[in-house]
XYZ file of C-alpha atoms in Angstrom:
71
model
C -88.824 -65.134 -61.650
C -89.382 -64.147 -58.029
C -88.284 -67.627 -56.905
C -84.682 -66.874 -57.795
C -84.374 -63.351 -56.427
C -81.790 -62.962 -53.680
C -80.103 -59.861 -52.274
C -77.118 -60.266 -54.574
C -79.189 -60.829 -57.706
C -81.395 -57.851 -56.906
C -78.367 -55.617 -56.352
C -76.813 -56.735 -59.625
C -80.056 -56.262 -61.540
C -80.759 -52.733 -60.307
C -77.214 -51.630 -61.102
C -77.904 -52.197 -64.799
C -79.062 -49.152 -66.741
C -82.260 -49.378 -68.757
C -84.863 -52.098 -68.952
C -83.954 -55.549 -67.647
C -84.807 -58.389 -70.009
C -86.097 -61.771 -68.842
C -83.070 -63.495 -70.384
C -80.727 -61.266 -68.349
C -82.584 -62.161 -65.150
C -82.546 -65.837 -66.099
C -78.773 -65.680 -66.477
C -78.409 -63.966 -63.115
C -80.596 -66.534 -61.386
C -79.308 -69.746 -62.981
C -75.624 -69.464 -62.084
C -76.062 -69.094 -58.292
C -78.823 -71.703 -58.291
C -76.543 -74.238 -59.989
C -73.768 -73.323 -57.561
C -75.991 -73.770 -54.502
C -77.389 -77.102 -55.631
C -74.008 -78.512 -56.664
C -72.478 -77.292 -53.395
C -75.256 -79.001 -51.463
C -74.702 -82.215 -53.414
C -70.947 -82.148 -52.872
C -71.411 -81.300 -49.187
C -73.789 -84.182 -48.640
C -71.429 -86.593 -50.405
C -68.469 -85.329 -48.376
C -70.540 -85.520 -45.190
C -71.228 -89.193 -45.793
C -67.492 -89.873 -46.006
C -66.702 -88.310 -42.611
C -65.873 -90.537 -39.701
C -68.399 -90.521 -36.824
C -65.876 -88.716 -34.607
C -65.539 -85.807 -37.042
C -69.285 -85.749 -37.775
C -70.026 -85.369 -34.051
C -67.396 -82.632 -33.761
C -69.211 -80.634 -36.456
C -72.061 -79.975 -34.018
C -69.658 -78.350 -31.581
C -67.914 -76.529 -34.413
C -71.120 -74.640 -35.197
C -71.157 -73.132 -31.705
C -67.501 -72.187 -32.104
C -68.281 -70.342 -35.330
C -71.021 -68.329 -33.617
C -68.644 -67.418 -30.794
C -66.034 -66.351 -33.335
C -68.561 -64.064 -35.017
C -69.275 -62.275 -31.749
C -65.624 -62.010 -30.805
């Protein structure tokens, strides 16, 4: 069960009153895990369809996102 614990799952679990059942934790863990893996799959498929020009621009875009966070 510790494999699937993230900050969000922990926060949701401790907000529940009483004892937490394993099935409740399984439900909390499965949905984000499916979302992350399907998002990774879709992102990798979409990344293969990008033109080389756009794929190279993504490297620069990452630096721009970091600058935007600081600004």
